[in-house]
PDB file of C-alpha atoms and ligand atoms in Angstrom:
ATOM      1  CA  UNK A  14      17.523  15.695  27.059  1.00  0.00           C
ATOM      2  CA  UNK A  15      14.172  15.291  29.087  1.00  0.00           C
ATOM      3  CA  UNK A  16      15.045  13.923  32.784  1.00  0.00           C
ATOM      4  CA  UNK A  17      11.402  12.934  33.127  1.00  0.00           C
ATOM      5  CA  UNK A  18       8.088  12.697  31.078  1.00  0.00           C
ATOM      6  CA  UNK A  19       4.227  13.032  31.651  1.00  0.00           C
ATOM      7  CA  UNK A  20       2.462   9.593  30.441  1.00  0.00           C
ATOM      8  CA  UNK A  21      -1.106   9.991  29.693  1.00  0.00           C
ATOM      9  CA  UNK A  22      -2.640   6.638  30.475  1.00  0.00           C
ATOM     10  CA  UNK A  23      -6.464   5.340  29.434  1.00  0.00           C
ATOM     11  CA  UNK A  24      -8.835   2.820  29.814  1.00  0.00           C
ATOM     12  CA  UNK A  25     -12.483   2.138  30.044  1.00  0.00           C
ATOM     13  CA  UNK A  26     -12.116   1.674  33.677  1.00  0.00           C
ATOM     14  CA  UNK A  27      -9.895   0.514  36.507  1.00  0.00           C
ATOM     15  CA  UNK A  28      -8.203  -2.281  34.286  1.00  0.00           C
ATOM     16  CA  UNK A  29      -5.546  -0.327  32.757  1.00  0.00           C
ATOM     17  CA  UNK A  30      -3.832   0.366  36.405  1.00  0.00           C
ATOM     18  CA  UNK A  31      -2.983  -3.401  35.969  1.00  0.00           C
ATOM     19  CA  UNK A  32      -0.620  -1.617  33.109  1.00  0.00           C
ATOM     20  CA  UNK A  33       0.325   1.468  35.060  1.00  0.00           C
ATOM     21  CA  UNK A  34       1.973  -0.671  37.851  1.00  0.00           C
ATOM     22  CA  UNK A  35       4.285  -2.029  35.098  1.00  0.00           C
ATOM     23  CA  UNK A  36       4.945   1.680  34.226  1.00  0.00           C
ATOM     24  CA  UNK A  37       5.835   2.941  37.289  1.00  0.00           C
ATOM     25  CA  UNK A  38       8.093   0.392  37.616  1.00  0.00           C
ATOM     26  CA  UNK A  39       9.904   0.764  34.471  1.00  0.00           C
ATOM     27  CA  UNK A  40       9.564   4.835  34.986  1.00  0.00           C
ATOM     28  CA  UNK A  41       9.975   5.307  38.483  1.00  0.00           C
ATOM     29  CA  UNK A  42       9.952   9.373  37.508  1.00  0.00           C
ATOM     30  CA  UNK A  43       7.462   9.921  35.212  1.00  0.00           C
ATOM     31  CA  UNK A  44       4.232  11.868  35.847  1.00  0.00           C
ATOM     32  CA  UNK A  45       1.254   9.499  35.404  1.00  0.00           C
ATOM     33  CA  UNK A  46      -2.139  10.706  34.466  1.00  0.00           C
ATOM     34  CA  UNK A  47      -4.279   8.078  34.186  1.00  0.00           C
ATOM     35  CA  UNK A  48      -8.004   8.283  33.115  1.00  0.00           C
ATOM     36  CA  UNK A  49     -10.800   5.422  34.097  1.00  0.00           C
ATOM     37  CA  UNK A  50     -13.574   6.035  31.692  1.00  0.00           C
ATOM     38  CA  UNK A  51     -15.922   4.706  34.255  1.00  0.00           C
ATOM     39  CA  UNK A  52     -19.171   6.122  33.316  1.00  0.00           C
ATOM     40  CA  UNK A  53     -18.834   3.942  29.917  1.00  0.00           C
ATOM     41  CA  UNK A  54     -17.376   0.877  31.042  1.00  0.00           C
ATOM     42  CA  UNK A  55     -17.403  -1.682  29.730  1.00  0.00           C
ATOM     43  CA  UNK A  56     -15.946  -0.356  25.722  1.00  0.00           C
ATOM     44  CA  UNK A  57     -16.039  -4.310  25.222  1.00  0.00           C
ATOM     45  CA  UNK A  58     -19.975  -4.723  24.024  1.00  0.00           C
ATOM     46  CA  UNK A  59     -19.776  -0.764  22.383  1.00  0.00           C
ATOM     47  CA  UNK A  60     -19.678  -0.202  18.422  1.00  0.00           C
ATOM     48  CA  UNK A  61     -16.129   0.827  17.671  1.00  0.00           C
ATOM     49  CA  UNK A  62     -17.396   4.517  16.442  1.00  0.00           C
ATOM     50  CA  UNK A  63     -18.243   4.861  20.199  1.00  0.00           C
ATOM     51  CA  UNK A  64     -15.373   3.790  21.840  1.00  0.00           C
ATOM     52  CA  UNK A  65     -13.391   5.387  18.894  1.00  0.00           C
ATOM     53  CA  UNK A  66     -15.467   9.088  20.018  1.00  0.00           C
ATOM     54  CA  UNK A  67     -14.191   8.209  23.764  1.00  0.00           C
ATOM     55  CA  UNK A  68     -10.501   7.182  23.216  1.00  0.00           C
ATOM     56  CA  UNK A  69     -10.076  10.608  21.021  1.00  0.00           C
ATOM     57  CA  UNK A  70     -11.906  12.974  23.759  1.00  0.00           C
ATOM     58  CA  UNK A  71      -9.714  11.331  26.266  1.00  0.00           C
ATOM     59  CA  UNK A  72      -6.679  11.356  24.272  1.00  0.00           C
ATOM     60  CA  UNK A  73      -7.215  15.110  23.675  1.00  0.00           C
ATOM     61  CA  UNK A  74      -7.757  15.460  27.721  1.00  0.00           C
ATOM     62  CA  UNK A  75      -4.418  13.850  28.631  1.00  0.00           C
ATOM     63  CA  UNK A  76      -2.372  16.172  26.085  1.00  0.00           C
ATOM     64  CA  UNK A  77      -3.995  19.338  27.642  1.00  0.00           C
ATOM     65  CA  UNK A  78      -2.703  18.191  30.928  1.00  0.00           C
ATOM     66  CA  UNK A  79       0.718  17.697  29.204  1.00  0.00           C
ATOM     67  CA  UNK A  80       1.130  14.141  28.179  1.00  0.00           C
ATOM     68  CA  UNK A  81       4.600  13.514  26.299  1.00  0.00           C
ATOM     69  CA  UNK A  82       2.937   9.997  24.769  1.00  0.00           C
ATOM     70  CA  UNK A  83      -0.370   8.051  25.521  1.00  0.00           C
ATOM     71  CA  UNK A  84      -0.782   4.659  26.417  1.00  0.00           C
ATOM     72  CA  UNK A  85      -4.239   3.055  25.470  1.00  0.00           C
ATOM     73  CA  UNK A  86      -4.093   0.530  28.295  1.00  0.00           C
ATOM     74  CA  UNK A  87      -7.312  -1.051  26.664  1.00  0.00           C
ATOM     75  CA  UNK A  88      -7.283  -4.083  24.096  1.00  0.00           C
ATOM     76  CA  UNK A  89     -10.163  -3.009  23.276  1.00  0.00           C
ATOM     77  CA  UNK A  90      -9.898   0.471  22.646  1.00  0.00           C
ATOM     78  CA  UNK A  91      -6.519  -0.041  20.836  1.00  0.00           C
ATOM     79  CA  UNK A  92      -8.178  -2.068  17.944  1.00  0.00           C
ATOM     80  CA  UNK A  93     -10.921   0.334  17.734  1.00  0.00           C
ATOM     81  CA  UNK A  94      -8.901   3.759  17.747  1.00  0.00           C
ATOM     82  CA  UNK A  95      -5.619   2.799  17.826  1.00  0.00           C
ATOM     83  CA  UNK A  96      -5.425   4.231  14.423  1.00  0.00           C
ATOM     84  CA  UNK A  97      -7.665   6.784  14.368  1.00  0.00           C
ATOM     85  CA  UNK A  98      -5.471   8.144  17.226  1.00  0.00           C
ATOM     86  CA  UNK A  99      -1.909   8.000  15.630  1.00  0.00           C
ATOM     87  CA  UNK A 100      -3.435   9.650  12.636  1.00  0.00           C
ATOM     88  CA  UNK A 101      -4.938  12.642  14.339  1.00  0.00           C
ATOM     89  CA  UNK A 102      -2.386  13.321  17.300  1.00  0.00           C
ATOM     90  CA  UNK A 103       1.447  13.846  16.618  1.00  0.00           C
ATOM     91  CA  UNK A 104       2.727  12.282  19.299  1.00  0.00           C
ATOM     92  CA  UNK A 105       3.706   8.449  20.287  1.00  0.00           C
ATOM     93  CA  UNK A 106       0.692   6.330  20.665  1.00  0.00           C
ATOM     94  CA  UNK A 107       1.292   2.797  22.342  1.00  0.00           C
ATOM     95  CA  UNK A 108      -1.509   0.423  22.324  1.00  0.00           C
ATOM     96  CA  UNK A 109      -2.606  -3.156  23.742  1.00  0.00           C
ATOM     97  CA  UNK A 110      -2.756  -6.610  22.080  1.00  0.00           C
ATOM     98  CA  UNK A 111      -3.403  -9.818  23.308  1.00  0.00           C
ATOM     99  CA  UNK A 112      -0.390 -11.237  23.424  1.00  0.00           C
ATOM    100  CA  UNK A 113      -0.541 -14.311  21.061  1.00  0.00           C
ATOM    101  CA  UNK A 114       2.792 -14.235  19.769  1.00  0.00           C
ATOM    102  CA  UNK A 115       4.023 -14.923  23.354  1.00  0.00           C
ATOM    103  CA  UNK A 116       1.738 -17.596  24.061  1.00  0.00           C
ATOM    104  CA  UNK A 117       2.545 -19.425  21.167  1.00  0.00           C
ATOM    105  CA  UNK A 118       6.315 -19.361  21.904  1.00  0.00           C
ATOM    106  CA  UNK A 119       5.311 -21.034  25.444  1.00  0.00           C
ATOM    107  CA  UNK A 120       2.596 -23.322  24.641  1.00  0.00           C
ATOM    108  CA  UNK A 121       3.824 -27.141  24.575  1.00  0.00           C
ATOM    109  CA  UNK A 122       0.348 -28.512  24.161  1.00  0.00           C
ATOM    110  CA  UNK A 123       0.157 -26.694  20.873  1.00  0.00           C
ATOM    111  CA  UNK A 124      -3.438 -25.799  21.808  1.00  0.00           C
ATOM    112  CA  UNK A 125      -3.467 -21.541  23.456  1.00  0.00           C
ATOM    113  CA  UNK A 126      -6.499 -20.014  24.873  1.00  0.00           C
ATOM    114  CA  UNK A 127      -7.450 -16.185  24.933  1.00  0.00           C
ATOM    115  CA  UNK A 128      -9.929 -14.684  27.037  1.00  0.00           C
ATOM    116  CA  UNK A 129     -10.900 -11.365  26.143  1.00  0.00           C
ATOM    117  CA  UNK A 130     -13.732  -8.910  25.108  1.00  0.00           C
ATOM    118  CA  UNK A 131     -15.822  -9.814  22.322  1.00  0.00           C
ATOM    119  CA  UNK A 132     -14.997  -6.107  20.726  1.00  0.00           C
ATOM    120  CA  UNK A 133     -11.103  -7.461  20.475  1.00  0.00           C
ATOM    121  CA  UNK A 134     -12.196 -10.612  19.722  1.00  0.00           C
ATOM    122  CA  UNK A 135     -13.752  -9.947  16.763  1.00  0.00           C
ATOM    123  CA  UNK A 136     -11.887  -6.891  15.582  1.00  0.00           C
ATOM    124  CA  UNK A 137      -9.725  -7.132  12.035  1.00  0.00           C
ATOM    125  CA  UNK A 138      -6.638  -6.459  14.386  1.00  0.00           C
ATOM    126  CA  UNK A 139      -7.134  -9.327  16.080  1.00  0.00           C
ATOM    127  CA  UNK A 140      -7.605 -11.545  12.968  1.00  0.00           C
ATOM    128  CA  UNK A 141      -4.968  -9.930  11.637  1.00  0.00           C
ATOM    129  CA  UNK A 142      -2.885 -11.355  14.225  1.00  0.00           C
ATOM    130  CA  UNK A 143      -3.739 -14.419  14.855  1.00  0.00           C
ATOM    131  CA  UNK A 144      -3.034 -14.601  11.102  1.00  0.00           C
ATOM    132  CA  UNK A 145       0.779 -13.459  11.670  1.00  0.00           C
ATOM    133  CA  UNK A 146       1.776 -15.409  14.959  1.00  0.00           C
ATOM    134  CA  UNK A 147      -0.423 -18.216  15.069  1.00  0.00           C
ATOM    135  CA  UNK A 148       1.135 -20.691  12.835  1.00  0.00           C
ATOM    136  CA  UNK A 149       0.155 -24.104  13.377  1.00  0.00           C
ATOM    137  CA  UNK A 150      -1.258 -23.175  16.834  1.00  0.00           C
ATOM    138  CA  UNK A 151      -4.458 -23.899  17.651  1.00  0.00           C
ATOM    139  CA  UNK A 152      -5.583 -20.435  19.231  1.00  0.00           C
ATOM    140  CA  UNK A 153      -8.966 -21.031  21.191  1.00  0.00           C
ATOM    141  CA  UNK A 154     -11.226 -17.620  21.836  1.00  0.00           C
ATOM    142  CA  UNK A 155     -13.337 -16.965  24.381  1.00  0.00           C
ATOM    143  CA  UNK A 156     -15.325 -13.697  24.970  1.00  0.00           C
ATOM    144  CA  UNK A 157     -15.899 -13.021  28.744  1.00  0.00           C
ATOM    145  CA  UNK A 158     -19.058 -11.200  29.642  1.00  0.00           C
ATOM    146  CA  UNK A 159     -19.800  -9.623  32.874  1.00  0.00           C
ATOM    147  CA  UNK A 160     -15.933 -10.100  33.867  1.00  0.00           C
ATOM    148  CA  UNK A 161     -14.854  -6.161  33.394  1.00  0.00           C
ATOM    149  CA  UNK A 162     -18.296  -5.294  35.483  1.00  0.00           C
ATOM    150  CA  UNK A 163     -16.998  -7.538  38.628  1.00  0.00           C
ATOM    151  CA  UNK A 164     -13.322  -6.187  38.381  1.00  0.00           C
ATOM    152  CA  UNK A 165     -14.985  -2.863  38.722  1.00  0.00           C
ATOM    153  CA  UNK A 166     -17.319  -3.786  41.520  1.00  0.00           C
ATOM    154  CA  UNK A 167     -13.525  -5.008  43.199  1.00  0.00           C
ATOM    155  CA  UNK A 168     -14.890  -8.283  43.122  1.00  0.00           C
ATOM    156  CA  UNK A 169     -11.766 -10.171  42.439  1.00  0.00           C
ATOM    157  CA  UNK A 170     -13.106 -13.353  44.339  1.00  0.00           C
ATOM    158  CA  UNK A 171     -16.648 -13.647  45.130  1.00  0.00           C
ATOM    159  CA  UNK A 172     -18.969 -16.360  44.009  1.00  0.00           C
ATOM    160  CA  UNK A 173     -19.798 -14.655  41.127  1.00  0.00           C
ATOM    161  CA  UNK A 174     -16.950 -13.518  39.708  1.00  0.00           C
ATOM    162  CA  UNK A 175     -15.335 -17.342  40.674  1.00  0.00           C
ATOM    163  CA  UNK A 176     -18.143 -19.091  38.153  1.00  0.00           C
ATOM    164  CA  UNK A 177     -17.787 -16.635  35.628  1.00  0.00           C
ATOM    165  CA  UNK A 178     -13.952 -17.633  35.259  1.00  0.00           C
ATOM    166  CA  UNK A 179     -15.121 -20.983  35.735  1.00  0.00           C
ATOM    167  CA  UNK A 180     -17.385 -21.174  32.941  1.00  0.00           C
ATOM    168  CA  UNK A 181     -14.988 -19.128  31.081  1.00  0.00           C
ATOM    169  CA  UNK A 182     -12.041 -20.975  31.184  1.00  0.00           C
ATOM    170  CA  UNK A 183     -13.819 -24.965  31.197  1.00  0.00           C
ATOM    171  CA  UNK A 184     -13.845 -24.772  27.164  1.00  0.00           C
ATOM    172  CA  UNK A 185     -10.186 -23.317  26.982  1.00  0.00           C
ATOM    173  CA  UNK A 186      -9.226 -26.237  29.315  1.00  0.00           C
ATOM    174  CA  UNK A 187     -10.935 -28.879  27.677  1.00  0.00           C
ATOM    175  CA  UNK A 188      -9.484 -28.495  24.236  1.00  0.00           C
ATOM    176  CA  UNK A 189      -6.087 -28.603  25.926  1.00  0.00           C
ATOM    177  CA  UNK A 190      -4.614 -25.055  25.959  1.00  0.00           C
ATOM    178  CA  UNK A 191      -2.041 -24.947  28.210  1.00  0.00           C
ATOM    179  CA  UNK A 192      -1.487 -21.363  27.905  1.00  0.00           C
ATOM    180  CA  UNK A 193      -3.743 -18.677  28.490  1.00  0.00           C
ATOM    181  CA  UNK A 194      -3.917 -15.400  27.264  1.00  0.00           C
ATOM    182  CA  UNK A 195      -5.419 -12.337  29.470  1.00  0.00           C
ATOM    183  CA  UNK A 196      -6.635 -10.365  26.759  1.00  0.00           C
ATOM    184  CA  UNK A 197      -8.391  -7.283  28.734  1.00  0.00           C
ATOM    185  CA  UNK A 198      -6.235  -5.067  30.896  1.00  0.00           C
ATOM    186  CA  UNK A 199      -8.652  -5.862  33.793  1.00  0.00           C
ATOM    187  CA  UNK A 200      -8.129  -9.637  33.945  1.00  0.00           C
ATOM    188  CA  UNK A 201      -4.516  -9.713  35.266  1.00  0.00           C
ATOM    189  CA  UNK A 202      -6.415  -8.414  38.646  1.00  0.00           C
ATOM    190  CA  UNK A 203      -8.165 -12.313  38.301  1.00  0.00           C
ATOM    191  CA  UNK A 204      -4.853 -13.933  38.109  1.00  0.00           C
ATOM    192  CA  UNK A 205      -5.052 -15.606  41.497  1.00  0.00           C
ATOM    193  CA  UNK A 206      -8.550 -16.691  40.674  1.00  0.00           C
ATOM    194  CA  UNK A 207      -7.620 -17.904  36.967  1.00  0.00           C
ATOM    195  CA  UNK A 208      -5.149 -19.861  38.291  1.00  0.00           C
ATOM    196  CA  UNK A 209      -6.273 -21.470  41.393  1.00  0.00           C
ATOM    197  CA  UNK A 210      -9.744 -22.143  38.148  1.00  0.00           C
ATOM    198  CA  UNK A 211      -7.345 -23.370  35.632  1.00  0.00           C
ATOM    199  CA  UNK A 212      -4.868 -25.078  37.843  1.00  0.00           C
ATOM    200  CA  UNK A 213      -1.192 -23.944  38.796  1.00  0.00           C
ATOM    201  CA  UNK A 214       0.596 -25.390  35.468  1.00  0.00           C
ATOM    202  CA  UNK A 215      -1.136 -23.433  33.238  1.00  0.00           C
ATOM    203  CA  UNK A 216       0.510 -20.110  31.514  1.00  0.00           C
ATOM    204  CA  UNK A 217      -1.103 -16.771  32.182  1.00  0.00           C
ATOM    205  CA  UNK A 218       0.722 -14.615  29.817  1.00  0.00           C
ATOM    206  CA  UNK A 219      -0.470 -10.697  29.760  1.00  0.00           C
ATOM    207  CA  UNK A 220       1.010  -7.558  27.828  1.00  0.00           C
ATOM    208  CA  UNK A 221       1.409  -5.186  30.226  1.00  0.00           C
ATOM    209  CA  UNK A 222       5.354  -5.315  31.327  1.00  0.00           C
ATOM    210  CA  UNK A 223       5.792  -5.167  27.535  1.00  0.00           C
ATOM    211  CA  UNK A 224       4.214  -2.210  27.028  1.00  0.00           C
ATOM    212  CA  UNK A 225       5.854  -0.319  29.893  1.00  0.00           C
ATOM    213  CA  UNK A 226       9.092  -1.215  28.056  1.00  0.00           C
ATOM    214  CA  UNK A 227       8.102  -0.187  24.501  1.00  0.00           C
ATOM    215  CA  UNK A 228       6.851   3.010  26.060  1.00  0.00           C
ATOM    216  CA  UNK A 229      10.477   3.703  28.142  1.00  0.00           C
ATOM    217  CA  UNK A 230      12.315   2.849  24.192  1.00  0.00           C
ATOM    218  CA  UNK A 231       9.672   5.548  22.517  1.00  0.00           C
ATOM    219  CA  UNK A 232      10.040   8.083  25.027  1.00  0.00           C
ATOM    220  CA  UNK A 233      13.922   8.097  24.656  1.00  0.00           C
ATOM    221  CA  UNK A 234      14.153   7.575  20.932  1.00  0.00           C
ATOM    222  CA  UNK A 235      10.930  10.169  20.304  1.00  0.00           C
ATOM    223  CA  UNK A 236      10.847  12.839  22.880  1.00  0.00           C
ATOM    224  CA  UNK A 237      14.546  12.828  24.279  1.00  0.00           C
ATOM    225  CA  UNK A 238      14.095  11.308  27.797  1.00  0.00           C
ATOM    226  CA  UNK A 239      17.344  10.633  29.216  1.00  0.00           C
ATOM    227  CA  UNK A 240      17.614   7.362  30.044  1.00  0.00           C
ATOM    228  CA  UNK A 241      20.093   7.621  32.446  1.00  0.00           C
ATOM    229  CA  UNK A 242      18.424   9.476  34.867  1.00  0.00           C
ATOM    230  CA  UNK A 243      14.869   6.876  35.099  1.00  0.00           C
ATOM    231  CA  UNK A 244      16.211   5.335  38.112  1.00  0.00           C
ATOM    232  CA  UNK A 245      13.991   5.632  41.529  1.00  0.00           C
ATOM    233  CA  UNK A 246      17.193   7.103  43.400  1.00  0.00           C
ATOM    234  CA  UNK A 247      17.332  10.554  40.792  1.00  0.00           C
ATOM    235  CA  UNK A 248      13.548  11.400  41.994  1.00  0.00           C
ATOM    236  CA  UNK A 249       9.977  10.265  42.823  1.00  0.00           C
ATOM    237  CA  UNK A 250       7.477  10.419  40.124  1.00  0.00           C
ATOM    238  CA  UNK A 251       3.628  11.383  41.092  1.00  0.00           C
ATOM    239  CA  UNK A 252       0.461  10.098  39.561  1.00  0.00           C
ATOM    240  CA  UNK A 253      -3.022  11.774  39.172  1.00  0.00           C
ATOM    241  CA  UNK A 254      -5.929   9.961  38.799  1.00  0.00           C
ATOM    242  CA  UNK A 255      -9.271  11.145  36.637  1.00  0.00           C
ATOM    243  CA  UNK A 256     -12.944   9.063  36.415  1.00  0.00           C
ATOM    244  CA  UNK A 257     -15.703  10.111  34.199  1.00  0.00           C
ATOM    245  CA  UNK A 258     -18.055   8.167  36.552  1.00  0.00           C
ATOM    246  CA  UNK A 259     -18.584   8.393  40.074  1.00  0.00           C
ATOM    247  CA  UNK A 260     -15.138  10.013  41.487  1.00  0.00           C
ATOM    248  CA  UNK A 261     -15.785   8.609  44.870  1.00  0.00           C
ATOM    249  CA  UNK A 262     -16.705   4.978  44.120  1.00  0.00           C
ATOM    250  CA  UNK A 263     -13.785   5.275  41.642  1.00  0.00           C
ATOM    251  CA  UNK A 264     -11.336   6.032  44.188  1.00  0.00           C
ATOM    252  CA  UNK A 265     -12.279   3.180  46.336  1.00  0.00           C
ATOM    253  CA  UNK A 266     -11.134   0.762  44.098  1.00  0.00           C
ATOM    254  CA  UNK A 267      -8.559   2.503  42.668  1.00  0.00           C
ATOM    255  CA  UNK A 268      -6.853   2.584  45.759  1.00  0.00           C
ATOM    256  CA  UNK A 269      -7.636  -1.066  46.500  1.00  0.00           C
ATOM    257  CA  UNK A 270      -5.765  -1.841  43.094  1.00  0.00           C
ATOM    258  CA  UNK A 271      -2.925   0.837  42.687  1.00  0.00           C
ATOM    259  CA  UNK A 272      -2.177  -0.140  46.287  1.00  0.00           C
ATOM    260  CA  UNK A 273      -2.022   3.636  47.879  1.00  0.00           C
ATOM    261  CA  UNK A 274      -4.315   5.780  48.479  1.00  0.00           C
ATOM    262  CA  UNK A 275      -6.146   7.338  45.049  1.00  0.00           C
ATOM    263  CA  UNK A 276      -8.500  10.961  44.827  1.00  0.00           C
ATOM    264  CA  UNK A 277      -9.866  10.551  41.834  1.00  0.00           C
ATOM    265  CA  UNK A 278     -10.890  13.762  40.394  1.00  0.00           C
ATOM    266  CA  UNK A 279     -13.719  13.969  38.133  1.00  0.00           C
ATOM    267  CA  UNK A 280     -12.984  14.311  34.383  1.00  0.00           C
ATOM    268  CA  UNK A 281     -14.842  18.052  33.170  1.00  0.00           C
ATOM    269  CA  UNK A 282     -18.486  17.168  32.369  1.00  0.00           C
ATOM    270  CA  UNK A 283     -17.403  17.941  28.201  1.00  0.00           C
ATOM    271  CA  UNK A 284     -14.873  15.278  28.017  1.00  0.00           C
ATOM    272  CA  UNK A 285     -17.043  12.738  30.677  1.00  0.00           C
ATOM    273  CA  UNK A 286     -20.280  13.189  28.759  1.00  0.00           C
TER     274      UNK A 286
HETATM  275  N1  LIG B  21      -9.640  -3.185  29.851  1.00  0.00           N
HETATM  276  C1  LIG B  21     -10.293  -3.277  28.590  1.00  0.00           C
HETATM  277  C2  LIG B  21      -9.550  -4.163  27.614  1.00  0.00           C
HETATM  278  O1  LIG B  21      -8.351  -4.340  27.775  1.00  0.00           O
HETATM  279  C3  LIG B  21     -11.673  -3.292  28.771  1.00  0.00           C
HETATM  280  C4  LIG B  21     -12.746  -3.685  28.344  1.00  0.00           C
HETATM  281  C5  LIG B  21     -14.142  -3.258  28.504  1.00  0.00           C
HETATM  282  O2  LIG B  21     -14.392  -2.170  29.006  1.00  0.00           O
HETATM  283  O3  LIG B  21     -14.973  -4.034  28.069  1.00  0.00           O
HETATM  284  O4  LIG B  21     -10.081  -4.665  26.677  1.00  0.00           O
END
């Protein structure tokens, strides 16, 4: 049995670390590699043959570097590659959804709201979805523009970023949803925004702590990690960080949201391009 495992983490940018926290914490020993597709942010306004082109040269990155499983710590990406990916690469594959079966267990208004990229939005996963959990929900989309580019910039509070979840979340609100879903990996950075926006009673529900658990049951049933020994006390894990953009811009906010210090090394210019 494995005592630890290397996790080969992507996203279009910096949102996806909102999902590596959650992994760290469930895997306090595993190697992270986590790539920030930064010279093609955002995926969310791409075709899905582009993103689809980008999630398999990254995918094929993280396994030379040893990945035991990869976690597509994108919405977006996962409902345009998702399956593309588990086809071509034999190895676990864990992707993102919005989390509407969640939110439709907590709403009491009966009315949910999801923000999230227009690419998820209007992807056949996503319809397929909202066709198995919704039930007699109402489910309320709204496609947020320009929010991925300000999470990027770090701007997690200005004035622009502040009217953007304004605007965004005023239709949710008025149709009553009580519960919101954060459909993008990058918008559980907003949280404190969203809710001081949206007002203190109302549920922000995100994927992300799920994931790190599927992930932990895959990598024990899958690839023989030893569960016993995933515990902090048996060892430290390490993470390594990779941009395709600008490495030292990238590792300024990086560090600002993993919460330590991040060198982001550049990606090689065949996988970045
Ligand atoms: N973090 C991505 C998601 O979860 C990003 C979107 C984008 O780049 O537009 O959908």
């Amino acid at each position: 049995m494995a005592s630890r495992s290397t996790i080969g983490v992507f996203d279009s940018g910096v949102g996806g670390l909102s999902v590596l926290h959650h992994i760290r914490r469930t895997l306090p020993r595993a190697r992270l590699i986590y790539v920030a597709d930064s010279a093609h942010v955002p995926y969310g306004d791409k075709p899905a043959h582009y993103i689809e082109q980008r999630s398999v040269a990254l995918t094929r990155f993280l396994l030379s570097r040893g990945a035991d499983a990869i976690v597509i710590a994108c919405n977006t990406a996962t409902a345009a590659a998702a399956s593309v990916l588990r086809h071509q690469f034999d190895c676990p594959v864990i992707g993102m959804e919005p989390a509407v079966k969640p939110a439709v267990a907590a709403t009491k208004s009966g009315v949910v709201g999801v923000l999230a990229t227009t690419g998820t939005l209007k992807s056949a996963r996503f319809a397929a979805l909202l066709e198995r959990y919704a039930g007699n929900v109402e489910i309320v989309t709204q496609g947020c523009p320009g929010l991925v580019e300000q999470v990027e910039l770090g701007e997690l509070d200005s004035a622009i970023t502040r009217e953007l979840v304004e605007r965004y979340t005023a239709p949710l609100l008025a149709r009553g949803a009580d519960t919101l879903i954060l459909g993008c990996t990058h918008y559980p950075f907003l949280s404190p925004l969203i809710r001081e926006v949206a007002g203190r009673h109302i549920a922000l529900i995100d994927t992300g702590e799920a994931v790190a658990r599927h992930l932990r049951h895959r990598l024990i049933s899958e690839v023989g990690l030893n569960p016993d020994l995933q515990i902090s006390k048996c060892g430290s894990g390490s993470a390594q960080f990779f941009t395709s953009g600008d490495a030292a811009q990238a590792s300024g906010i990086m560090s600002v949201l993993w919460g330590g210090t991040v060198d982001a090394q550049p990606l090689p210019p065949c996988v970045a391009a």
